[in-house]
Tab-separated table of C-alpha atoms in Angstrom:
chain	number	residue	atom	x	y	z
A	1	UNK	CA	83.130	7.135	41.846
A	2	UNK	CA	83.985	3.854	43.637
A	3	UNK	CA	80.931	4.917	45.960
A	4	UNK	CA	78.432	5.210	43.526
A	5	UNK	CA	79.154	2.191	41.603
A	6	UNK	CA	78.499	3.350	38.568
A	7	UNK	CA	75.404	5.837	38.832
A	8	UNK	CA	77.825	8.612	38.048
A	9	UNK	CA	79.400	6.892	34.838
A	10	UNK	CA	76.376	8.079	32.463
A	11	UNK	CA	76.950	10.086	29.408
A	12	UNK	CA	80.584	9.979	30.500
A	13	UNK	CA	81.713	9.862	26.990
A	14	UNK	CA	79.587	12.693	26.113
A	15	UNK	CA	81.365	14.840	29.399
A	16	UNK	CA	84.840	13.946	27.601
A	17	UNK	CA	83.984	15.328	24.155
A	18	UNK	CA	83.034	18.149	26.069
A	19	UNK	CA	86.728	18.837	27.401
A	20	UNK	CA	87.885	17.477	24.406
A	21	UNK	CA	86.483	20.282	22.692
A	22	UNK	CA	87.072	23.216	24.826
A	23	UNK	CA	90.792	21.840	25.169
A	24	UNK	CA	90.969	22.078	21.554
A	25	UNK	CA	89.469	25.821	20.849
A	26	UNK	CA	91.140	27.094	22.859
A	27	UNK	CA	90.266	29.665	26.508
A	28	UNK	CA	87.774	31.843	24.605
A	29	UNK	CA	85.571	28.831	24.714
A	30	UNK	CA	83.336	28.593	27.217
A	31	UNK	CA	82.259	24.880	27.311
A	32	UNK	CA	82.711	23.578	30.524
A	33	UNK	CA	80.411	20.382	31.716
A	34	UNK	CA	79.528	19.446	34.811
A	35	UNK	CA	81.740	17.599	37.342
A	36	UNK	CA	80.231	13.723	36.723
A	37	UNK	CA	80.002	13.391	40.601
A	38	UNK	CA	76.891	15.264	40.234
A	39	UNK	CA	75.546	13.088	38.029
A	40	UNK	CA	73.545	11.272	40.865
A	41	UNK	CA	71.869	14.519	42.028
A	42	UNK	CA	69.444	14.738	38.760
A	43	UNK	CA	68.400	11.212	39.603
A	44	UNK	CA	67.358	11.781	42.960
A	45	UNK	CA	66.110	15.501	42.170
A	46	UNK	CA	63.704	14.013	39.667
A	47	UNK	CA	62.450	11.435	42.142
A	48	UNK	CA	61.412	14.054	44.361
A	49	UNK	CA	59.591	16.163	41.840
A	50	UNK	CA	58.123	13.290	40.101
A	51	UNK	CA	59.799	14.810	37.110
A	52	UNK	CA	58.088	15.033	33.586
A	53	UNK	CA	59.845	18.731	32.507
A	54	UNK	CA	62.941	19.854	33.388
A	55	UNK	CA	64.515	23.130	31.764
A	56	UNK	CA	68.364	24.026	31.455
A	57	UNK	CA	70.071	26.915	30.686
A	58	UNK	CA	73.487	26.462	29.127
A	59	UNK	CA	73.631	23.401	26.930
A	60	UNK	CA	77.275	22.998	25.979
A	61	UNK	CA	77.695	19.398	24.191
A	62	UNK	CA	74.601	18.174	25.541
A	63	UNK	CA	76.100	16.489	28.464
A	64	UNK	CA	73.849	17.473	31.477
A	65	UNK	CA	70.621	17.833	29.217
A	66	UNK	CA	71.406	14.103	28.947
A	67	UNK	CA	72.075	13.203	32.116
A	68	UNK	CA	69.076	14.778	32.765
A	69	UNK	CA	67.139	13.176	30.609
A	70	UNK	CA	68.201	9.645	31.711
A	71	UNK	CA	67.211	10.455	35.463
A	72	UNK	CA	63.802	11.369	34.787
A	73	UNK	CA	63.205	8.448	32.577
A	74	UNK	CA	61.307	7.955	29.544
A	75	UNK	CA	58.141	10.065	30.811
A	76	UNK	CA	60.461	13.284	31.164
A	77	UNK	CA	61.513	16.137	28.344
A	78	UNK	CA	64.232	18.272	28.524
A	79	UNK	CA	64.301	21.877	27.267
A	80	UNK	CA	67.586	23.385	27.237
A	81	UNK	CA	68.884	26.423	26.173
A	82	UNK	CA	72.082	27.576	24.056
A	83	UNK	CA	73.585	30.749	23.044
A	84	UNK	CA	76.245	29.180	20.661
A	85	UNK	CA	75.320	28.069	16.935
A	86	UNK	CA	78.437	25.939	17.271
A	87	UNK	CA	78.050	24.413	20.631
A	88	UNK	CA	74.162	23.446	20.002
A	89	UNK	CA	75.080	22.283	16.814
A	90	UNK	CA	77.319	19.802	18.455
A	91	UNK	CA	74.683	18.938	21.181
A	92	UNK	CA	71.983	18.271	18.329
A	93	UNK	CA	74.150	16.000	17.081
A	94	UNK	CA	75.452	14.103	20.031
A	95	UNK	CA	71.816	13.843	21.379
A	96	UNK	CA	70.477	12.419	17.834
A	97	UNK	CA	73.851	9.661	18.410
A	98	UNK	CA	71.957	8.798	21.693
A	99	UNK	CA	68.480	8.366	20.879
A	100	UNK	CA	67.566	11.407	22.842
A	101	UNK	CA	66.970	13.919	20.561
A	102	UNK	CA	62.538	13.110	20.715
A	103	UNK	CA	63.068	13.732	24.831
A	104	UNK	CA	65.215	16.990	24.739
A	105	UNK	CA	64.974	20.459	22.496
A	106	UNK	CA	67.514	22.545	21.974
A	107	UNK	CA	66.247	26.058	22.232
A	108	UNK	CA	68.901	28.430	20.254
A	109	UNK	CA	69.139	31.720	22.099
A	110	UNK	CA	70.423	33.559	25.234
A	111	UNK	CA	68.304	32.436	28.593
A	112	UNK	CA	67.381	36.249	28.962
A	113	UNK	CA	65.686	36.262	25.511
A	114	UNK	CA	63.923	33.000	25.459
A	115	UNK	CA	63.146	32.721	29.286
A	116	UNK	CA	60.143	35.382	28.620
A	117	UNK	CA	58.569	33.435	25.985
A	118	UNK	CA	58.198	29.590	27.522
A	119	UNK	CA	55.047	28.615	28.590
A	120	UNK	CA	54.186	26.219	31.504
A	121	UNK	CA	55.374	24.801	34.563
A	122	UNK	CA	58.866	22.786	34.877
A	123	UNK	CA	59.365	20.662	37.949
A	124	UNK	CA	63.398	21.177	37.521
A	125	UNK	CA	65.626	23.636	36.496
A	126	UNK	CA	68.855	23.847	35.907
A	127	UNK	CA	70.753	27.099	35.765
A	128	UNK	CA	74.186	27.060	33.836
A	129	UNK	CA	74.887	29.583	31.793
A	130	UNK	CA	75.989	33.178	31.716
A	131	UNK	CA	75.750	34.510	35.856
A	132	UNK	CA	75.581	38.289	34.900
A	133	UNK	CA	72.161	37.383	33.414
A	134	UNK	CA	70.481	35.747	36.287
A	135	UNK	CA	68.991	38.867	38.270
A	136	UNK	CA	66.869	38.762	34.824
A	137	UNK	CA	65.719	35.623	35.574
A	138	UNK	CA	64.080	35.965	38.586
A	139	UNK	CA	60.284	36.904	37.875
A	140	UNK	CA	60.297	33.865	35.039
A	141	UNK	CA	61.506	31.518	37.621
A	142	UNK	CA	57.851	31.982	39.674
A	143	UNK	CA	56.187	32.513	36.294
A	144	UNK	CA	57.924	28.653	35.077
A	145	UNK	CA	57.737	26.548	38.222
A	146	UNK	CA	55.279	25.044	40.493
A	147	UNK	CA	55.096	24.591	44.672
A	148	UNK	CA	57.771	21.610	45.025
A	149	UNK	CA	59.791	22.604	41.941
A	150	UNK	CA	63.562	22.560	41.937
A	151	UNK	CA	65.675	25.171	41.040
A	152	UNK	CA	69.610	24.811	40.802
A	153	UNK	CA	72.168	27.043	40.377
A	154	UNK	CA	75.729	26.637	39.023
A	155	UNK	CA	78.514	29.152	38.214
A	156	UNK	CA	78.605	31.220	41.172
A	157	UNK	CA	82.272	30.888	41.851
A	158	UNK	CA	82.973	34.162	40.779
A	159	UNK	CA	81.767	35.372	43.864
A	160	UNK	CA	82.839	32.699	46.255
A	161	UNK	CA	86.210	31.986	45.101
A	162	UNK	CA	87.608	28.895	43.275
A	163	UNK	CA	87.917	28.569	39.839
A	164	UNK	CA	86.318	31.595	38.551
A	165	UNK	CA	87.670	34.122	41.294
A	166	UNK	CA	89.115	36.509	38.918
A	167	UNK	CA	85.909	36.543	36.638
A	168	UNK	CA	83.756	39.402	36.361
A	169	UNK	CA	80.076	39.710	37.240
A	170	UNK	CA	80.105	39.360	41.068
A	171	UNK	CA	77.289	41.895	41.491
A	172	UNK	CA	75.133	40.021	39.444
A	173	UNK	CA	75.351	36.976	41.492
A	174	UNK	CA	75.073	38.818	44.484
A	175	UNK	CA	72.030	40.511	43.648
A	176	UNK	CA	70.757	36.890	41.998
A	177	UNK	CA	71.376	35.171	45.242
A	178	UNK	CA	69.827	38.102	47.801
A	179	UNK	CA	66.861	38.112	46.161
A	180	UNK	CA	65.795	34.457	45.714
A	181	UNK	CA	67.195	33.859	49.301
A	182	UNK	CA	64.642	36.623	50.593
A	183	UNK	CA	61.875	35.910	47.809
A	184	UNK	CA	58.793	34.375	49.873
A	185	UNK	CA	58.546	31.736	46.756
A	186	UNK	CA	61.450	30.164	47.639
A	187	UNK	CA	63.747	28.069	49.890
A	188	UNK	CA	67.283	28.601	48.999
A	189	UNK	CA	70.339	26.716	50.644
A	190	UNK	CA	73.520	27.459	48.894
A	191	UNK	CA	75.878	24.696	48.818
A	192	UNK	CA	79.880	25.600	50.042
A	193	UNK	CA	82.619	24.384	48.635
A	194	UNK	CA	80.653	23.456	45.137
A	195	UNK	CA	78.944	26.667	45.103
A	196	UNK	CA	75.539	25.839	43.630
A	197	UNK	CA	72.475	26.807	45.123
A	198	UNK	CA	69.468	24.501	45.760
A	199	UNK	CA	65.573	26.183	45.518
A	200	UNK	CA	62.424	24.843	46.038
A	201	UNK	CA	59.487	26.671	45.014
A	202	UNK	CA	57.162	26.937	48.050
């Protein structure tokens, strides 16, 4: 944090409702944000796609839409999607506390549903949701991106280790992960120890 000064402070507030409220309801609820220290990677992601649409799949509170948002500036909208009433209730109205409800939409779905009826190209997204529905994704991720797009690709600890060891669904991410390594529209690096993966649409 000391490091980056301050880059990785923003929407802070908004990443500590997020605990706030998973803390509160309890380990049914899924609602986990972002580790802050990646805050700095959507600024310099949208600098090298020239960012003016980024997608995201697994809202929570809001917090990464809006970190998002703030790295690719005033130019750039966010869509993101959300499978709980509750949690994009809560992101509607964080985001409308911000000013940043005109830059981001909350889509109200499961990514499997809604993925197969957006239109255009984004120059970012941001996978964040459930893992066992990412093989699905696949063929939308060509259809929705553009040569020098950026894909990335959270929650695949379950089959790496860590914090979601025990969690089902490891076939899914293995199958997710072969496939856009090998997939000739894509360069995939997949990052240890955080366990994201990185893709850029060739």
């Amino acid at each position: 944090m000391k490091i980056y000064a301050g880059r990785a402070d923003i929407h802070l507030d908004l990443y500590q409702l997020s605990n706030q409220h998973r803390r509160k309801h309890g380990r049914d609820c899924d609602m986990y944000p972002s580790d802050p220290l990646q805050a700095p990677l959507w600024t310099a992601i949208a600098s090298l796609t020239h960012a003016r649409r980024m997608l995201e799949v697994g809202c929570g509170h809001g917090y990464t839409a809006a970190v998002m948002a703030s790295a690719g500036g005033p130019n750039c909208h966010v869509d993101t999607i959300e499978a709980n009433p509750q949690h994009a209730k809560l992101a509607e109205k964080a985001l409308q506390e911000r000013d940043l409800s005109e830059r981001i939409t909350i889509l109200r779905g499961r990514g499997q549903n809604l993925l197969p009826r957006l239109k255009g190209r984004y120059d970012v997204l941001f996978l964040d949701g459930d893992w066992r529905e990412y093989p699905r994704y696949i063929p939308h991720l060509r259809r929705l991106t553009r040569p020098g797009s950026i894909i990335v690709t959270a929650n695949l600890n379950p089959l790496f280790g860590g914090w979601g060891g025990r969690l089902q669904g490891k076939p899914a991410i293995l199958s997710y992960l072969t496939r856009l390594v090998r997939d000739p529209h894509f360069r995939t690096y997949i990052v240890p120890g955080e366990w994201h993966s990185i893709s850029v649409r060739v």
